[in-house]
């Protein structure tokens, strides 16, 4: 990327039209040293060259006018020229003004980098207009807000504590509790909450502590962190605390074993996020859970893979947490199951999607907007808008390396669903479904039928048809597994078994019909 020289750029005036802009030299002090940079001042905003500041912070920047991606250690951030929003991972950053473009170099308001550092580190960035110094230093430990979610998964209770930025902390075990000690003071919406679960008794938030009180001393915990956004996660199970990180725990790097060995199924909606409701009263959240439970049993018994449900009851699981669950379990495949709806009662058949920030057609865009809008409405007050996130995070490349695999998996799912429904192929589509964002494995979302169609609603409400849907999805998963492992040269190898009593995977060569 072209470096901006330390001179006044007359090109700025042509870019900003009638708005008067001033340019001049400033000093950037960072851990890497001190350097001169050019700043642009207009309408009260101070713009700095994104490439020079990124380099001073030890990072890299790539992109063009369509969008820029910044990498700082393990963290990523991004922005687009002429838009006032940027992001750190999946966290939005609202800037004072939209970035501008000068002689092939993007300039951003200096506060963009301040917010990036506050989200990802304990560093801060300050601008002194009197001395014209932009300085990186240790951050002030202001109170940080925390959002706490508790999710029940089979025999595990998952506690997720989400922060707007990385928080320095340590986790220690006490006789019947886990204490999360933070360097910055913590503020939560509820400071003291009791639970009636078999593993968790109470969560209490003090100034620099989050205390997770266990139901008994025999409960084991597995603490770890997730990024984008920064989260501290504590998985609780029955067992001795000394066994909290045994090889069977989710922390095991199962991804190092080749093949499709762990599959996460996501029953759409849950809790107050009910999804579509058919004219006969069938509720989407109930039907998707029934189908996924049937599919879970089929996969476990016939493929020998480990199968995780993002929810196994009528719980509200935020969309961000669904792919986080898949990532944490090192899943090799993610399938979200939904039911469709349309203003036309004649609409019928299945559709399968994989992630894209640009929808493949207007109907795909409308479907994603409907799902994302309901998730936004069910989110806690103050949660960010999923639709806005998806529109703005153009630089999130987390799923890019899996797009080809996701596309092939979606094709196999759609083929099986076409044969089941007897409807002409509605096609494989791309759309910005929030539930697919952040998945670090091949991922697809299937709409198995239209609840708005009375005939399809009647079928989808029957146990026999739900079994048929699960069988069709099993065939698609088996076919994908066989294809993928054949490409890896694993079709002649006997894979290790992941679950007790589960038979080895069936060496299918096709759809399994």
GROMACS .gro file of C-alpha atoms in nm:
model
  513
    1UNK     CA    1   0.000   0.000   0.000
    2UNK     CA    2   0.129   0.346  -0.093
    3UNK     CA    3   0.278   0.542   0.195
    4UNK     CA    4   0.157   0.901   0.232
    5UNK     CA    5   0.440   1.151   0.228
    6UNK     CA    6   0.466   1.416   0.497
    7UNK     CA    7   0.340   1.700   0.276
    8UNK     CA    8   0.011   1.878   0.229
    9UNK     CA    9  -0.212   1.680  -0.007
   10UNK     CA   10  -0.419   1.903  -0.231
   11UNK     CA   11  -0.608   1.594  -0.345
   12UNK     CA   12  -0.794   1.600  -0.017
   13UNK     CA   13  -0.977   1.916  -0.118
   14UNK     CA   14  -1.109   1.754  -0.434
   15UNK     CA   15  -1.233   1.453  -0.239
   16UNK     CA   16  -1.424   1.644   0.025
   17UNK     CA   17  -1.573   1.897  -0.216
   18UNK     CA   18  -1.671   2.219  -0.049
   19UNK     CA   19  -1.566   2.097   0.296
   20UNK     CA   20  -1.244   2.264   0.400
   21UNK     CA   21  -0.973   2.026   0.516
   22UNK     CA   22  -0.634   2.093   0.672
   23UNK     CA   23  -0.336   1.862   0.660
   24UNK     CA   24  -0.021   1.860   0.866
   25UNK     CA   25   0.243   1.656   1.038
   26UNK     CA   26   0.197   1.480   1.372
   27UNK     CA   27   0.400   1.242   1.589
   28UNK     CA   28   0.292   0.884   1.649
   29UNK     CA   29   0.443   0.724   1.961
   30UNK     CA   30   0.393   0.349   1.977
   31UNK     CA   31   0.573   0.051   2.134
   32UNK     CA   32   0.764   0.012   1.807
   33UNK     CA   33   0.905   0.363   1.832
   34UNK     CA   34   0.830   0.718   1.727
   35UNK     CA   35   0.749   0.830   1.374
   36UNK     CA   36   0.606   1.124   1.183
   37UNK     CA   37   0.267   1.080   1.022
   38UNK     CA   38   0.038   1.301   0.820
   39UNK     CA   39  -0.303   1.384   0.968
   40UNK     CA   40  -0.604   1.540   0.800
   41UNK     CA   41  -0.847   1.760   0.995
   42UNK     CA   42  -1.194   1.841   0.869
   43UNK     CA   43  -1.522   1.927   1.041
   44UNK     CA   44  -1.369   1.861   1.383
   45UNK     CA   45  -1.247   1.510   1.297
   46UNK     CA   46  -0.880   1.410   1.291
   47UNK     CA   47  -0.797   1.143   1.032
   48UNK     CA   48  -0.481   0.928   1.042
   49UNK     CA   49  -0.332   0.700   0.773
   50UNK     CA   50  -0.456   0.348   0.841
   51UNK     CA   51  -0.148   0.178   0.697
   52UNK     CA   52   0.106   0.380   0.898
   53UNK     CA   53  -0.075   0.334   1.230
   54UNK     CA   54  -0.132  -0.037   1.166
   55UNK     CA   55   0.238  -0.085   1.091
   56UNK     CA   56   0.337   0.107   1.405
   57UNK     CA   57   0.116  -0.126   1.610
   58UNK     CA   58   0.292  -0.429   1.461
   59UNK     CA   59   0.002  -0.534   1.239
   60UNK     CA   60  -0.078  -0.577   0.872
   61UNK     CA   61  -0.346  -0.425   0.651
   62UNK     CA   62  -0.484  -0.557   0.322
   63UNK     CA   63  -0.773  -0.455   0.100
   64UNK     CA   64  -0.899  -0.191  -0.139
   65UNK     CA   65  -1.184   0.057  -0.169
   66UNK     CA   66  -1.435  -0.226  -0.112
   67UNK     CA   67  -1.299  -0.290   0.236
   68UNK     CA   68  -0.984  -0.316   0.447
   69UNK     CA   69  -0.886  -0.591   0.688
   70UNK     CA   70  -0.639  -0.523   0.971
   71UNK     CA   71  -0.464  -0.802   1.160
   72UNK     CA   72  -0.314  -0.730   1.501
   73UNK     CA   73  -0.180  -1.051   1.653
   74UNK     CA   74  -0.475  -1.291   1.673
   75UNK     CA   75  -0.732  -1.014   1.631
   76UNK     CA   76  -0.884  -0.868   1.316
   77UNK     CA   77  -1.057  -0.539   1.247
   78UNK     CA   78  -1.195  -0.378   0.936
   79UNK     CA   79  -1.359  -0.078   0.775
   80UNK     CA   80  -1.478   0.047   0.438
   81UNK     CA   81  -1.421   0.390   0.291
   82UNK     CA   82  -1.724   0.623   0.300
   83UNK     CA   83  -1.899   0.424   0.575
   84UNK     CA   84  -1.907   0.538   0.935
   85UNK     CA   85  -1.898   0.189   1.085
   86UNK     CA   86  -1.601  -0.040   1.135
   87UNK     CA   87  -1.563  -0.361   1.331
   88UNK     CA   88  -1.335  -0.562   1.555
   89UNK     CA   89  -1.421  -0.924   1.484
   90UNK     CA   90  -1.800  -0.912   1.505
   91UNK     CA   91  -1.814  -0.603   1.728
   92UNK     CA   92  -1.922  -0.282   1.558
   93UNK     CA   93  -1.727   0.042   1.596
   94UNK     CA   94  -1.910   0.365   1.519
   95UNK     CA   95  -1.668   0.634   1.404
   96UNK     CA   96  -1.710   1.009   1.428
   97UNK     CA   97  -1.689   1.033   1.049
   98UNK     CA   98  -1.658   0.793   0.760
   99UNK     CA   99  -1.303   0.709   0.649
  100UNK     CA  100  -1.173   0.893   0.341
  101UNK     CA  101  -0.942   0.791   0.059
  102UNK     CA  102  -0.641   1.001  -0.044
  103UNK     CA  103  -0.391   0.903  -0.314
  104UNK     CA  104  -0.457   0.527  -0.273
  105UNK     CA  105  -0.432   0.548   0.107
  106UNK     CA  106  -0.728   0.517   0.345
  107UNK     CA  107  -0.750   0.762   0.636
  108UNK     CA  108  -0.966   0.684   0.940
  109UNK     CA  109  -1.063   0.894   1.243
  110UNK     CA  110  -0.798   0.834   1.507
  111UNK     CA  111  -1.063   0.705   1.749
  112UNK     CA  112  -1.103   0.396   1.530
  113UNK     CA  113  -0.763   0.268   1.643
  114UNK     CA  114  -0.835   0.370   2.002
  115UNK     CA  115  -1.145   0.150   1.999
  116UNK     CA  116  -0.962  -0.137   1.828
  117UNK     CA  117  -0.698  -0.135   2.102
  118UNK     CA  118  -0.957  -0.114   2.379
  119UNK     CA  119  -1.146  -0.411   2.236
  120UNK     CA  120  -0.839  -0.630   2.185
  121UNK     CA  121  -0.581  -0.529   2.446
  122UNK     CA  122  -0.511  -0.334   2.763
  123UNK     CA  123  -0.364  -0.053   2.554
  124UNK     CA  124  -0.515   0.286   2.482
  125UNK     CA  125  -0.460   0.556   2.219
  126UNK     CA  126  -0.468   0.929   2.296
  127UNK     CA  127  -0.453   1.237   2.072
  128UNK     CA  128  -0.314   1.565   2.208
  129UNK     CA  129  -0.407   1.847   1.966
  130UNK     CA  130  -0.179   2.095   2.143
  131UNK     CA  131   0.139   1.893   2.088
  132UNK     CA  132   0.000   1.702   1.786
  133UNK     CA  133   0.105   1.371   1.941
  134UNK     CA  134  -0.081   1.044   1.895
  135UNK     CA  135   0.038   0.815   2.174
  136UNK     CA  136  -0.016   0.448   2.254
  137UNK     CA  137  -0.004   0.373   2.626
  138UNK     CA  138  -0.143   0.153   2.898
  139UNK     CA  139  -0.519   0.169   2.917
  140UNK     CA  140  -0.717   0.309   3.203
  141UNK     CA  141  -0.917   0.035   3.370
  142UNK     CA  142  -1.265   0.172   3.325
  143UNK     CA  143  -1.560  -0.039   3.428
  144UNK     CA  144  -1.642  -0.295   3.160
  145UNK     CA  145  -1.991  -0.427   3.094
  146UNK     CA  146  -2.051  -0.802   3.094
  147UNK     CA  147  -2.339  -0.998   2.946
  148UNK     CA  148  -2.390  -1.339   3.109
  149UNK     CA  149  -2.571  -1.628   2.939
  150UNK     CA  150  -2.637  -1.975   3.077
  151UNK     CA  151  -2.706  -2.252   2.826
  152UNK     CA  152  -2.805  -2.610   2.907
  153UNK     CA  153  -2.656  -2.867   2.666
  154UNK     CA  154  -2.726  -3.236   2.733
  155UNK     CA  155  -2.526  -3.301   3.052
  156UNK     CA  156  -2.329  -2.977   3.030
  157UNK     CA  157  -2.414  -2.630   3.159
  158UNK     CA  158  -2.236  -2.364   2.953
  159UNK     CA  159  -2.179  -2.022   3.113
  160UNK     CA  160  -2.081  -1.752   2.862
  161UNK     CA  161  -1.960  -1.411   2.985
  162UNK     CA  162  -1.932  -1.166   2.694
  163UNK     CA  163  -1.733  -0.842   2.708
  164UNK     CA  164  -1.700  -0.552   2.462
  165UNK     CA  165  -1.322  -0.594   2.465
  166UNK     CA  166  -1.053  -0.832   2.585
  167UNK     CA  167  -1.041  -0.843   2.965
  168UNK     CA  168  -0.733  -0.945   3.160
  169UNK     CA  169  -0.842  -1.212   3.405
  170UNK     CA  170  -0.765  -1.534   3.587
  171UNK     CA  171  -0.991  -1.824   3.686
  172UNK     CA  172  -0.941  -2.011   4.012
  173UNK     CA  173  -1.122  -2.307   4.164
  174UNK     CA  174  -1.263  -2.297   4.515
  175UNK     CA  175  -1.428  -2.592   4.697
  176UNK     CA  176  -1.772  -2.541   4.537
  177UNK     CA  177  -1.721  -2.241   4.312
  178UNK     CA  178  -1.520  -2.088   4.030
  179UNK     CA  179  -1.399  -1.731   4.078
  180UNK     CA  180  -1.318  -1.520   3.773
  181UNK     CA  181  -1.091  -1.238   3.886
  182UNK     CA  182  -1.072  -0.943   3.646
  183UNK     CA  183  -0.829  -0.656   3.639
  184UNK     CA  184  -1.099  -0.408   3.535
  185UNK     CA  185  -1.415  -0.358   3.740
  186UNK     CA  186  -1.712  -0.547   3.595
  187UNK     CA  187  -2.072  -0.437   3.568
  188UNK     CA  188  -2.353  -0.680   3.474
  189UNK     CA  189  -2.724  -0.624   3.421
  190UNK     CA  190  -2.798  -0.856   3.717
  191UNK     CA  191  -2.537  -0.865   3.995
  192UNK     CA  192  -2.678  -1.169   4.175
  193UNK     CA  193  -2.887  -1.445   4.016
  194UNK     CA  194  -2.981  -1.791   4.137
  195UNK     CA  195  -3.041  -2.095   3.915
  196UNK     CA  196  -3.228  -2.420   3.958
  197UNK     CA  197  -3.001  -2.636   3.744
  198UNK     CA  198  -2.838  -2.959   3.854
  199UNK     CA  199  -2.488  -2.809   3.824
  200UNK     CA  200  -2.521  -2.434   3.882
  201UNK     CA  201  -2.654  -2.267   4.197
  202UNK     CA  202  -2.577  -1.894   4.168
  203UNK     CA  203  -2.373  -1.633   3.980
  204UNK     CA  204  -2.266  -1.323   4.171
  205UNK     CA  205  -2.088  -1.022   4.018
  206UNK     CA  206  -1.870  -0.813   4.248
  207UNK     CA  207  -1.643  -0.525   4.156
  208UNK     CA  208  -1.354  -0.731   4.020
  209UNK     CA  209  -1.499  -1.080   4.055
  210UNK     CA  210  -1.756  -1.304   3.896
  211UNK     CA  211  -1.832  -1.591   4.134
  212UNK     CA  212  -1.992  -1.904   3.988
  213UNK     CA  213  -2.137  -2.101   4.279
  214UNK     CA  214  -2.172  -2.471   4.197
  215UNK     CA  215  -2.449  -2.701   4.315
  216UNK     CA  216  -2.187  -2.926   4.474
  217UNK     CA  217  -1.812  -2.976   4.503
  218UNK     CA  218  -1.837  -3.270   4.261
  219UNK     CA  219  -1.912  -3.042   3.964
  220UNK     CA  220  -1.618  -3.004   3.725
  221UNK     CA  221  -1.547  -2.695   3.519
  222UNK     CA  222  -1.358  -2.633   3.195
  223UNK     CA  223  -1.275  -2.260   3.151
  224UNK     CA  224  -1.156  -2.117   2.819
  225UNK     CA  225  -1.192  -1.801   2.608
  226UNK     CA  226  -1.336  -1.721   2.266
  227UNK     CA  227  -1.269  -1.421   2.045
  228UNK     CA  228  -1.478  -1.184   1.833
  229UNK     CA  229  -1.638  -1.089   2.064
  230UNK     CA  230  -1.423  -1.168   2.365
  231UNK     CA  231  -1.592  -1.424   2.591
  232UNK     CA  232  -1.497  -1.621   2.900
  233UNK     CA  233  -1.670  -1.959   2.887
  234UNK     CA  234  -1.706  -2.210   3.169
  235UNK     CA  235  -1.842  -2.557   3.088
  236UNK     CA  236  -1.979  -2.744   3.390
  237UNK     CA  237  -2.021  -3.123   3.413
  238UNK     CA  238  -2.050  -3.386   3.683
  239UNK     CA  239  -1.712  -3.516   3.794
  240UNK     CA  240  -1.407  -3.440   4.001
  241UNK     CA  241  -1.254  -3.093   3.947
  242UNK     CA  242  -0.926  -3.269   3.878
  243UNK     CA  243  -1.086  -3.420   3.568
  244UNK     CA  244  -1.200  -3.089   3.425
  245UNK     CA  245  -0.966  -3.111   3.125
  246UNK     CA  246  -0.969  -3.484   3.048
  247UNK     CA  247  -0.921  -3.589   2.683
  248UNK     CA  248  -1.297  -3.642   2.641
  249UNK     CA  249  -1.367  -3.279   2.720
  250UNK     CA  250  -1.452  -3.031   2.446
  251UNK     CA  251  -1.110  -2.871   2.483
  252UNK     CA  252  -0.951  -3.169   2.307
  253UNK     CA  253  -0.826  -3.077   1.963
  254UNK     CA  254  -1.038  -3.328   1.778
  255UNK     CA  255  -0.990  -3.122   1.463
  256UNK     CA  256  -0.639  -3.267   1.445
  257UNK     CA  257  -0.798  -3.606   1.367
  258UNK     CA  258  -0.890  -3.600   0.994
  259UNK     CA  259  -1.239  -3.663   0.869
  260UNK     CA  260  -1.590  -3.572   0.981
  261UNK     CA  261  -1.588  -3.676   1.346
  262UNK     CA  262  -1.790  -3.410   1.529
  263UNK     CA  263  -2.117  -3.270   1.395
  264UNK     CA  264  -2.316  -2.987   1.552
  265UNK     CA  265  -2.689  -2.969   1.481
  266UNK     CA  266  -2.868  -2.642   1.543
  267UNK     CA  267  -3.246  -2.661   1.597
  268UNK     CA  268  -3.367  -2.320   1.481
  269UNK     CA  269  -3.517  -2.074   1.731
  270UNK     CA  270  -3.613  -2.158   2.091
  271UNK     CA  271  -3.753  -1.986   2.397
  272UNK     CA  272  -3.933  -1.663   2.315
  273UNK     CA  273  -3.783  -1.680   1.963
  274UNK     CA  274  -4.059  -1.911   1.836
  275UNK     CA  275  -3.998  -1.886   1.461
  276UNK     CA  276  -4.278  -1.938   1.211
  277UNK     CA  277  -4.623  -2.057   1.316
  278UNK     CA  278  -4.837  -2.252   1.069
  279UNK     CA  279  -5.208  -2.191   1.008
  280UNK     CA  280  -5.281  -2.506   1.207
  281UNK     CA  281  -5.069  -2.393   1.502
  282UNK     CA  282  -4.745  -2.589   1.442
  283UNK     CA  283  -4.454  -2.389   1.590
  284UNK     CA  284  -4.117  -2.387   1.414
  285UNK     CA  285  -3.903  -2.408   1.729
  286UNK     CA  286  -4.078  -2.732   1.835
  287UNK     CA  287  -4.059  -2.903   1.495
  288UNK     CA  288  -3.692  -2.819   1.441
  289UNK     CA  289  -3.598  -2.960   1.781
  290UNK     CA  290  -3.792  -3.282   1.711
  291UNK     CA  291  -3.616  -3.326   1.374
  292UNK     CA  292  -3.272  -3.258   1.520
  293UNK     CA  293  -3.323  -3.504   1.805
  294UNK     CA  294  -3.416  -3.774   1.554
  295UNK     CA  295  -3.119  -3.685   1.334
  296UNK     CA  296  -2.884  -3.688   1.635
  297UNK     CA  297  -2.982  -4.047   1.715
  298UNK     CA  298  -2.946  -4.157   1.353
  299UNK     CA  299  -2.599  -4.005   1.313
  300UNK     CA  300  -2.473  -4.145   1.643
  301UNK     CA  301  -2.597  -4.496   1.561
  302UNK     CA  302  -2.502  -4.517   1.194
  303UNK     CA  303  -2.201  -4.290   1.144
  304UNK     CA  304  -2.029  -4.320   1.482
  305UNK     CA  305  -1.966  -3.946   1.493
  306UNK     CA  306  -2.006  -3.732   1.800
  307UNK     CA  307  -2.322  -3.519   1.768
  308UNK     CA  308  -2.389  -3.202   1.967
  309UNK     CA  309  -2.716  -3.007   1.975
  310UNK     CA  310  -2.693  -2.632   2.029
  311UNK     CA  311  -3.011  -2.671   2.236
  312UNK     CA  312  -3.191  -2.981   2.362
  313UNK     CA  313  -3.491  -2.804   2.514
  314UNK     CA  314  -3.694  -2.486   2.471
  315UNK     CA  315  -3.401  -2.259   2.555
  316UNK     CA  316  -3.321  -1.929   2.389
  317UNK     CA  317  -2.966  -1.962   2.254
  318UNK     CA  318  -2.831  -1.639   2.096
  319UNK     CA  319  -2.719  -1.678   1.736
  320UNK     CA  320  -2.363  -1.582   1.824
  321UNK     CA  321  -2.348  -1.866   2.075
  322UNK     CA  322  -2.463  -2.131   1.828
  323UNK     CA  323  -2.158  -2.112   1.606
  324UNK     CA  324  -1.944  -2.050   1.917
  325UNK     CA  325  -2.062  -2.388   2.047
  326UNK     CA  326  -1.963  -2.550   1.718
  327UNK     CA  327  -1.624  -2.380   1.723
  328UNK     CA  328  -1.556  -2.474   2.084
  329UNK     CA  329  -1.640  -2.839   2.020
  330UNK     CA  330  -1.404  -2.833   1.719
  331UNK     CA  331  -1.690  -2.945   1.496
  332UNK     CA  332  -1.620  -3.069   1.145
  333UNK     CA  333  -1.972  -2.990   1.019
  334UNK     CA  334  -2.251  -2.752   1.123
  335UNK     CA  335  -2.614  -2.781   1.012
  336UNK     CA  336  -2.886  -2.539   1.120
  337UNK     CA  337  -3.242  -2.669   1.070
  338UNK     CA  338  -3.534  -2.431   1.012
  339UNK     CA  339  -3.886  -2.421   0.867
  340UNK     CA  340  -3.983  -2.165   0.605
  341UNK     CA  341  -4.276  -1.926   0.571
  342UNK     CA  342  -4.419  -1.724   0.285
  343UNK     CA  343  -4.704  -1.483   0.221
  344UNK     CA  344  -4.817  -1.727  -0.045
  345UNK     CA  345  -4.982  -2.037   0.107
  346UNK     CA  346  -4.889  -2.228  -0.210
  347UNK     CA  347  -4.512  -2.198  -0.151
  348UNK     CA  348  -4.365  -2.539  -0.077
  349UNK     CA  349  -4.043  -2.737  -0.083
  350UNK     CA  350  -3.700  -2.711   0.077
  351UNK     CA  351  -3.421  -2.457   0.039
  352UNK     CA  352  -3.061  -2.484   0.154
  353UNK     CA  353  -2.826  -2.194   0.220
  354UNK     CA  354  -2.462  -2.129   0.289
  355UNK     CA  355  -2.313  -1.803   0.408
  356UNK     CA  356  -2.258  -1.495   0.199
  357UNK     CA  357  -2.281  -1.131   0.296
  358UNK     CA  358  -2.451  -1.075  -0.040
  359UNK     CA  359  -2.774  -1.270  -0.092
  360UNK     CA  360  -2.809  -1.468  -0.414
  361UNK     CA  361  -3.157  -1.323  -0.483
  362UNK     CA  362  -3.429  -1.110  -0.327
  363UNK     CA  363  -3.613  -1.407  -0.175
  364UNK     CA  364  -3.293  -1.533  -0.011
  365UNK     CA  365  -3.227  -1.186   0.126
  366UNK     CA  366  -3.580  -1.162   0.265
  367UNK     CA  367  -3.550  -1.504   0.429
  368UNK     CA  368  -3.225  -1.410   0.603
  369UNK     CA  369  -3.364  -1.074   0.711
  370UNK     CA  370  -3.668  -1.243   0.864
  371UNK     CA  371  -3.456  -1.488   1.064
  372UNK     CA  372  -3.210  -1.221   1.173
  373UNK     CA  373  -3.487  -0.977   1.267
  374UNK     CA  374  -3.654  -1.227   1.499
  375UNK     CA  375  -3.322  -1.310   1.664
  376UNK     CA  376  -3.262  -0.938   1.715
  377UNK     CA  377  -3.607  -0.893   1.872
  378UNK     CA  378  -3.542  -1.183   2.113
  379UNK     CA  379  -3.199  -1.053   2.215
  380UNK     CA  380  -3.145  -0.880   2.550
  381UNK     CA  381  -3.194  -0.500   2.553
  382UNK     CA  382  -2.890  -0.316   2.421
  383UNK     CA  383  -2.769  -0.605   2.203
  384UNK     CA  384  -2.641  -0.496   1.865
  385UNK     CA  385  -2.847  -0.540   1.551
  386UNK     CA  386  -2.757  -0.866   1.373
  387UNK     CA  387  -2.877  -0.736   1.037
  388UNK     CA  388  -2.655  -0.429   1.070
  389UNK     CA  389  -2.361  -0.648   1.173
  390UNK     CA  390  -2.399  -0.865   0.867
  391UNK     CA  391  -2.428  -0.570   0.635
  392UNK     CA  392  -2.120  -0.403   0.776
  393UNK     CA  393  -1.875  -0.681   0.853
  394UNK     CA  394  -1.760  -0.713   0.492
  395UNK     CA  395  -1.411  -0.812   0.598
  396UNK     CA  396  -1.506  -1.115   0.808
  397UNK     CA  397  -1.324  -1.386   0.616
  398UNK     CA  398  -1.366  -1.657   0.879
  399UNK     CA  399  -1.591  -1.866   0.655
  400UNK     CA  400  -1.412  -1.793   0.328
  401UNK     CA  401  -1.183  -2.096   0.341
  402UNK     CA  402  -1.485  -2.321   0.395
  403UNK     CA  403  -1.709  -2.180   0.121
  404UNK     CA  404  -1.639  -2.455  -0.130
  405UNK     CA  405  -1.703  -2.727   0.128
  406UNK     CA  406  -2.012  -2.547   0.255
  407UNK     CA  407  -2.143  -2.517  -0.100
  408UNK     CA  408  -2.095  -2.889  -0.165
  409UNK     CA  409  -2.256  -2.986   0.165
  410UNK     CA  410  -2.554  -2.758   0.087
  411UNK     CA  411  -2.589  -2.920  -0.257
  412UNK     CA  412  -2.606  -3.267  -0.104
  413UNK     CA  413  -2.863  -3.156   0.152
  414UNK     CA  414  -3.075  -2.994  -0.117
  415UNK     CA  415  -3.061  -3.303  -0.340
  416UNK     CA  416  -3.194  -3.521  -0.060
  417UNK     CA  417  -3.464  -3.272   0.035
  418UNK     CA  418  -3.579  -3.242  -0.327
  419UNK     CA  419  -3.628  -3.618  -0.345
  420UNK     CA  420  -3.817  -3.619  -0.017
  421UNK     CA  421  -4.057  -3.334  -0.089
  422UNK     CA  422  -4.120  -3.420  -0.454
  423UNK     CA  423  -4.099  -3.047  -0.532
  424UNK     CA  424  -3.891  -2.908  -0.813
  425UNK     CA  425  -3.548  -2.793  -0.700
  426UNK     CA  426  -3.577  -2.458  -0.519
  427UNK     CA  427  -3.201  -2.440  -0.536
  428UNK     CA  428  -2.897  -2.386  -0.318
  429UNK     CA  429  -2.867  -2.021  -0.224
  430UNK     CA  430  -2.639  -1.783  -0.041
  431UNK     CA  431  -2.763  -1.536   0.218
  432UNK     CA  432  -2.634  -1.347   0.525
  433UNK     CA  433  -2.785  -1.570   0.794
  434UNK     CA  434  -2.652  -1.453   1.128
  435UNK     CA  435  -2.651  -1.807   1.267
  436UNK     CA  436  -2.383  -1.907   1.012
  437UNK     CA  437  -2.150  -1.614   1.080
  438UNK     CA  438  -1.828  -1.712   1.255
  439UNK     CA  439  -1.846  -2.087   1.190
  440UNK     CA  440  -1.494  -2.222   1.139
  441UNK     CA  441  -1.610  -2.535   0.956
  442UNK     CA  442  -1.833  -2.619   0.659
  443UNK     CA  443  -2.179  -2.491   0.752
  444UNK     CA  444  -2.525  -2.485   0.597
  445UNK     CA  445  -2.881  -2.390   0.689
  446UNK     CA  446  -3.175  -2.592   0.555
  447UNK     CA  447  -3.536  -2.475   0.542
  448UNK     CA  448  -3.701  -2.819   0.527
  449UNK     CA  449  -4.047  -2.697   0.428
  450UNK     CA  450  -4.306  -2.418   0.442
  451UNK     CA  451  -4.511  -2.395   0.759
  452UNK     CA  452  -4.728  -2.139   0.580
  453UNK     CA  453  -4.846  -2.414   0.343
  454UNK     CA  454  -5.128  -2.609   0.518
  455UNK     CA  455  -5.036  -2.934   0.341
  456UNK     CA  456  -4.668  -2.909   0.432
  457UNK     CA  457  -4.753  -2.802   0.786
  458UNK     CA  458  -4.962  -3.116   0.829
  459UNK     CA  459  -4.676  -3.335   0.710
  460UNK     CA  460  -4.411  -3.153   0.914
  461UNK     CA  461  -4.616  -3.202   1.228
  462UNK     CA  462  -4.622  -3.581   1.193
  463UNK     CA  463  -4.362  -3.802   1.358
  464UNK     CA  464  -4.339  -4.016   1.043
  465UNK     CA  465  -4.246  -3.722   0.821
  466UNK     CA  466  -4.004  -3.584   1.077
  467UNK     CA  467  -3.833  -3.922   1.068
  468UNK     CA  468  -3.824  -3.903   0.688
  469UNK     CA  469  -3.664  -3.557   0.702
  470UNK     CA  470  -3.404  -3.684   0.950
  471UNK     CA  471  -3.329  -3.981   0.723
  472UNK     CA  472  -3.284  -3.751   0.423
  473UNK     CA  473  -3.048  -3.524   0.617
  474UNK     CA  474  -2.858  -3.831   0.738
  475UNK     CA  475  -2.807  -3.940   0.378
  476UNK     CA  476  -2.671  -3.598   0.288
  477UNK     CA  477  -2.432  -3.597   0.584
  478UNK     CA  478  -2.319  -3.951   0.507
  479UNK     CA  479  -2.256  -3.861   0.142
  480UNK     CA  480  -2.060  -3.549   0.236
  481UNK     CA  481  -1.859  -3.742   0.494
  482UNK     CA  482  -1.773  -4.012   0.240
  483UNK     CA  483  -1.672  -3.759  -0.028
  484UNK     CA  484  -1.465  -3.549   0.209
  485UNK     CA  485  -1.282  -3.842   0.364
  486UNK     CA  486  -1.220  -3.991   0.019
  487UNK     CA  487  -1.050  -3.666  -0.081
  488UNK     CA  488  -0.835  -3.702   0.229
  489UNK     CA  489  -0.752  -4.061   0.135
  490UNK     CA  490  -0.929  -4.198   0.442
  491UNK     CA  491  -1.189  -4.420   0.276
  492UNK     CA  492  -0.986  -4.735   0.337
  493UNK     CA  493  -0.887  -4.651   0.692
  494UNK     CA  494  -1.084  -4.759   0.998
  495UNK     CA  495  -1.145  -4.437   1.192
  496UNK     CA  496  -1.116  -4.412   1.566
  497UNK     CA  497  -1.445  -4.431   1.748
  498UNK     CA  498  -1.545  -4.121   1.940
  499UNK     CA  499  -1.834  -4.243   2.147
  500UNK     CA  500  -1.877  -4.541   2.375
  501UNK     CA  501  -2.078  -4.814   2.210
  502UNK     CA  502  -2.101  -4.635   1.874
  503UNK     CA  503  -2.032  -4.846   1.563
  504UNK     CA  504  -1.765  -4.733   1.318
  505UNK     CA  505  -1.868  -4.505   1.031
  506UNK     CA  506  -2.038  -4.670   0.733
  507UNK     CA  507  -1.807  -4.656   0.427
  508UNK     CA  508  -2.076  -4.508   0.200
  509UNK     CA  509  -1.979  -4.422  -0.153
  510UNK     CA  510  -2.284  -4.220  -0.249
  511UNK     CA  511  -2.600  -4.078  -0.106
  512UNK     CA  512  -2.672  -4.397   0.083
  513UNK     CA  513  -3.008  -4.456  -0.082
   0.00000   0.00000   0.00000
